[in-house]
Amino acid sequence: MGRTLWHGRFEGGPTEALQALNDSLPFDRRLYRQDIEGSRAHITMLASVGLVADAERDAILAALDQVEDDMEQGNFDFVASDEDIHTAVERRVTELAPAGAKLHTGRSRNDQVATDLRLWTKAELSDLASLVLNFQRTLLGQADRHGDAYLPGYTHLQQAMPVLLAHHLMAHGWALSRDIDRLLDAIRRADVSPLGAGALAGSSLPLDPDQTASALGFGGRFENSLDAVSDRDFVADGLYALAMLGIHLSRMGEEFILWASQEFGFVGLDDGFSTGSSMMPQKKNPDIAELARGKAGRLVGNLTGLLTTLKGLPLTYNKDLQEDKEPLFDSVDTIRLTLLALDGMVSTLTFHTDAMASGADSPFAVATDLADYLVVRGMPFRRAHAVVGELVRRALSGEASLPDLVSTHPDLGAEAVALFEPGRSARGRSTPGSGGAVPVAAQRERFVARLAADEARIGALTGSTSADLRN
Ligand code: ARG
């Protein structure tokens, strides 16, 4: 058993129960790159303000390189007293270089862990934003491949008005643009260095928090040391962005589940992205879409769990805050897996455009266009609605087909019957942002421009040091 960081003050060692509950190494070891990077910046700053000699700094930097190498290769030997990743790295550095005992000068694990987690969050969220962008391109690719296809649009899951498939797919694409916005916003909030705040109150040593902030690629440093070590807003922001993204993926998943059903028959799943049944030989199941739907539960759970942990915490650091990491790691891992699988599933979907069209070509789907036809000819909309509504009721009661009733109606007639031509209703819609052929082409241009702008915004982030720290 090695010595604890606080052994000077204590006569007895820690109990097994305390260690089992207290140790965060099992999950925070994935922060090792960020921890080492933070230590490099810190020791370099300590040397530049004269608190350690250049030779001591160099010995510590060499030891940090060695530790990083060993971690990368899986050759690092953790010992029982390594409570967390910060303890483990510092212990080993000090074994390799006695000057390592100076590494923690002016630093606490409280500012250290907040620094590590901010670096990690920035890098991971920017990587996820790129995956979202890829998925948007997949949706756009399917939209382009089915330029003319149309399907019923739904409200209340009842057929409402026909729309182009491209319009429907881009609807999901735009929701994902907002997710990218939220991820970038969460990154911006994480982009503040807490290093130099110490345990809570800063230091009387001549530290330079601006130097470490810029060495680590942060946009700036903390303004208040108490806030710096107790702020986990950036974790909550990230978890919210991921929960909302997960909810979008869940809603898409639900639609693809419906569309793949025999009842809809709008899409066919590729073998590589679907599963079979152990008992029923005929089955082909949309497990990826179901998991996209199901995983939203844990993403929301991770967010509410963290918010509940934060609620009521007094300033400043409390050990409760150690509970920030597992939900964040889990949400990041969950979204990455889900996005990759759903992207593969969507890019290999077969769209049964005939089935979509035959649903959309139901005469009743044209009802709104018939009312608009009357409006254009001067009839007040409320009256037009009632006129068409009555024709629909008579058609449903079996009196005659809707097109027949339209052709003999004095205000409608043969010209209005042309509205029943397959696809005409979907393609003909013309208002900006609507689902017809002309506005959808304009929308596509704007969507492509938005993807390019978001790609540039994400690319601009990867200029910072933290991009190299992703694990
Ligand atoms: N493992 C701890 C965490 O994740 C590091 C900070 C510990 N600080 C302390 N004062 N015990 O929050």
PDB file of N, CA, C and O in Angstrom, residues 37 41 45 119 122 191-193 195 208-221 463-466:
ATOM      1  N   GLU A  37      -1.137  16.695 -20.154  1.00  0.00           N
ATOM      2  CA  GLU A  37      -1.022  17.974 -20.856  1.00  0.00           C
ATOM      3  C   GLU A  37      -1.143  19.143 -19.861  1.00  0.00           C
ATOM      4  O   GLU A  37      -0.392  20.113 -19.942  1.00  0.00           O
ATOM      5  N   ALA A  41       1.793  22.036 -18.926  1.00  0.00           N
ATOM      6  CA  ALA A  41       1.578  23.486 -18.933  1.00  0.00           C
ATOM      7  C   ALA A  41       1.911  24.065 -17.551  1.00  0.00           C
ATOM      8  O   ALA A  41       2.518  25.139 -17.437  1.00  0.00           O
ATOM      9  N   MET A  45       4.944  26.684 -16.599  1.00  0.00           N
ATOM     10  CA  MET A  45       4.622  27.983 -15.994  1.00  0.00           C
ATOM     11  C   MET A  45       5.420  28.161 -14.692  1.00  0.00           C
ATOM     12  O   MET A  45       5.990  29.241 -14.448  1.00  0.00           O
ATOM     13  N   LEU A 119     -10.824  20.170 -20.976  1.00  0.00           N
ATOM     14  CA  LEU A 119     -10.074  19.821 -22.201  1.00  0.00           C
ATOM     15  C   LEU A 119     -10.727  18.626 -22.900  1.00  0.00           C
ATOM     16  O   LEU A 119     -10.906  18.610 -24.117  1.00  0.00           O
ATOM     17  N   LYS A 122     -14.139  19.602 -24.563  1.00  0.00           N
ATOM     18  CA  LYS A 122     -13.971  20.368 -25.806  1.00  0.00           C
ATOM     19  C   LYS A 122     -13.640  19.440 -26.971  1.00  0.00           C
ATOM     20  O   LYS A 122     -14.228  19.543 -28.053  1.00  0.00           O
ATOM     21  N   ASP A 191     -14.635  26.316 -22.635  1.00  0.00           N
ATOM     22  CA  ASP A 191     -13.349  26.847 -23.089  1.00  0.00           C
ATOM     23  C   ASP A 191     -12.747  27.898 -22.147  1.00  0.00           C
ATOM     24  O   ASP A 191     -12.293  28.949 -22.585  1.00  0.00           O
ATOM     25  N   VAL A 192     -12.803  27.630 -20.858  1.00  0.00           N
ATOM     26  CA  VAL A 192     -12.280  28.566 -19.853  1.00  0.00           C
ATOM     27  C   VAL A 192     -11.372  27.773 -18.919  1.00  0.00           C
ATOM     28  O   VAL A 192     -11.796  26.767 -18.351  1.00  0.00           O
ATOM     29  N   SER A 193     -10.135  28.213 -18.757  1.00  0.00           N
ATOM     30  CA  SER A 193      -9.205  27.454 -17.922  1.00  0.00           C
ATOM     31  C   SER A 193      -9.394  27.749 -16.439  1.00  0.00           C
ATOM     32  O   SER A 193      -9.356  28.906 -16.028  1.00  0.00           O
ATOM     33  N   LEU A 195      -7.252  26.422 -14.269  1.00  0.00           N
ATOM     34  CA  LEU A 195      -5.951  26.105 -13.672  1.00  0.00           C
ATOM     35  C   LEU A 195      -5.331  27.365 -13.079  1.00  0.00           C
ATOM     36  O   LEU A 195      -5.219  28.392 -13.757  1.00  0.00           O
ATOM     37  N   ASP A 208       0.924  32.104 -12.892  1.00  0.00           N
ATOM     38  CA  ASP A 208       0.436  32.856 -14.053  1.00  0.00           C
ATOM     39  C   ASP A 208      -0.650  32.044 -14.780  1.00  0.00           C
ATOM     40  O   ASP A 208      -0.357  31.326 -15.739  1.00  0.00           O
ATOM     41  N   PRO A 209      -1.891  32.168 -14.314  1.00  0.00           N
ATOM     42  CA  PRO A 209      -2.979  31.380 -14.915  1.00  0.00           C
ATOM     43  C   PRO A 209      -3.229  31.710 -16.382  1.00  0.00           C
ATOM     44  O   PRO A 209      -3.716  30.864 -17.123  1.00  0.00           O
ATOM     45  N   ASP A 210      -2.884  32.927 -16.813  1.00  0.00           N
ATOM     46  CA  ASP A 210      -3.058  33.256 -18.229  1.00  0.00           C
ATOM     47  C   ASP A 210      -2.103  32.436 -19.100  1.00  0.00           C
ATOM     48  O   ASP A 210      -2.474  31.995 -20.182  1.00  0.00           O
ATOM     49  N   GLN A 211      -0.907  32.239 -18.579  1.00  0.00           N
ATOM     50  CA  GLN A 211       0.060  31.453 -19.352  1.00  0.00           C
ATOM     51  C   GLN A 211      -0.416  30.014 -19.531  1.00  0.00           C
ATOM     52  O   GLN A 211      -0.376  29.465 -20.638  1.00  0.00           O
ATOM     53  N   THR A 212      -0.877  29.403 -18.439  1.00  0.00           N
ATOM     54  CA  THR A 212      -1.329  28.007 -18.576  1.00  0.00           C
ATOM     55  C   THR A 212      -2.583  27.935 -19.443  1.00  0.00           C
ATOM     56  O   THR A 212      -2.734  27.009 -20.242  1.00  0.00           O
ATOM     57  N   ALA A 213      -3.462  28.909 -19.321  1.00  0.00           N
ATOM     58  CA  ALA A 213      -4.679  28.901 -20.146  1.00  0.00           C
ATOM     59  C   ALA A 213      -4.308  28.900 -21.622  1.00  0.00           C
ATOM     60  O   ALA A 213      -4.838  28.108 -22.413  1.00  0.00           O
ATOM     61  N   SER A 214      -3.371  29.765 -21.994  1.00  0.00           N
ATOM     62  CA  SER A 214      -3.088  29.840 -23.431  1.00  0.00           C
ATOM     63  C   SER A 214      -2.260  28.638 -23.877  1.00  0.00           C
ATOM     64  O   SER A 214      -2.446  28.134 -24.982  1.00  0.00           O
ATOM     65  N   ALA A 215      -1.382  28.134 -23.014  1.00  0.00           N
ATOM     66  CA  ALA A 215      -0.612  26.932 -23.391  1.00  0.00           C
ATOM     67  C   ALA A 215      -1.535  25.751 -23.657  1.00  0.00           C
ATOM     68  O   ALA A 215      -1.250  24.888 -24.484  1.00  0.00           O
ATOM     69  N   LEU A 216      -2.660  25.704 -22.949  1.00  0.00           N
ATOM     70  CA  LEU A 216      -3.589  24.577 -23.109  1.00  0.00           C
ATOM     71  C   LEU A 216      -4.633  24.842 -24.192  1.00  0.00           C
ATOM     72  O   LEU A 216      -5.526  24.014 -24.405  1.00  0.00           O
ATOM     73  N   GLY A 217      -4.524  25.987 -24.852  1.00  0.00           N
ATOM     74  CA  GLY A 217      -5.456  26.262 -25.946  1.00  0.00           C
ATOM     75  C   GLY A 217      -6.820  26.738 -25.494  1.00  0.00           C
ATOM     76  O   GLY A 217      -7.788  26.689 -26.258  1.00  0.00           O
ATOM     77  N   PHE A 218      -6.919  27.181 -24.259  1.00  0.00           N
ATOM     78  CA  PHE A 218      -8.198  27.735 -23.784  1.00  0.00           C
ATOM     79  C   PHE A 218      -8.370  29.163 -24.296  1.00  0.00           C
ATOM     80  O   PHE A 218      -7.388  29.896 -24.469  1.00  0.00           O
ATOM     81  N   GLY A 219      -9.632  29.571 -24.457  1.00  0.00           N
ATOM     82  CA  GLY A 219      -9.929  30.928 -24.895  1.00  0.00           C
ATOM     83  C   GLY A 219      -9.605  31.959 -23.819  1.00  0.00           C
ATOM     84  O   GLY A 219      -9.405  33.138 -24.124  1.00  0.00           O
ATOM     85  N   GLY A 220      -9.572  31.545 -22.569  1.00  0.00           N
ATOM     86  CA  GLY A 220      -9.274  32.482 -21.482  1.00  0.00           C
ATOM     87  C   GLY A 220      -9.190  31.736 -20.164  1.00  0.00           C
ATOM     88  O   GLY A 220      -9.304  30.510 -20.134  1.00  0.00           O
ATOM     89  N   ARG A 221      -8.990  32.484 -19.076  1.00  0.00           N
ATOM     90  CA  ARG A 221      -8.927  31.856 -17.763  1.00  0.00           C
ATOM     91  C   ARG A 221     -10.122  32.279 -16.907  1.00  0.00           C
ATOM     92  O   ARG A 221     -10.837  33.223 -17.250  1.00  0.00           O
ATOM     93  N   GLY A 463      -8.057  23.746 -34.395  1.00  0.00           N
ATOM     94  CA  GLY A 463      -6.768  24.409 -34.331  1.00  0.00           C
ATOM     95  C   GLY A 463      -6.175  24.397 -32.928  1.00  0.00           C
ATOM     96  O   GLY A 463      -4.976  24.472 -32.751  1.00  0.00           O
ATOM     97  N   SER A 464      -7.040  24.247 -31.899  1.00  0.00           N
ATOM     98  CA  SER A 464      -6.536  24.371 -30.529  1.00  0.00           C
ATOM     99  C   SER A 464      -5.886  23.078 -30.051  1.00  0.00           C
ATOM    100  O   SER A 464      -6.142  22.008 -30.575  1.00  0.00           O
ATOM    101  N   THR A 465      -5.036  23.209 -29.050  1.00  0.00           N
ATOM    102  CA  THR A 465      -4.265  22.091 -28.537  1.00  0.00           C
ATOM    103  C   THR A 465      -5.132  20.901 -28.163  1.00  0.00           C
ATOM    104  O   THR A 465      -4.741  19.756 -28.363  1.00  0.00           O
ATOM    105  N   SER A 466      -6.307  21.207 -27.624  1.00  0.00           N
ATOM    106  CA  SER A 466      -7.101  20.122 -27.057  1.00  0.00           C
ATOM    107  C   SER A 466      -7.519  19.106 -28.119  1.00  0.00           C
ATOM    108  O   SER A 466      -7.827  17.972 -27.802  1.00  0.00           O
TER     109      SER A 466
END
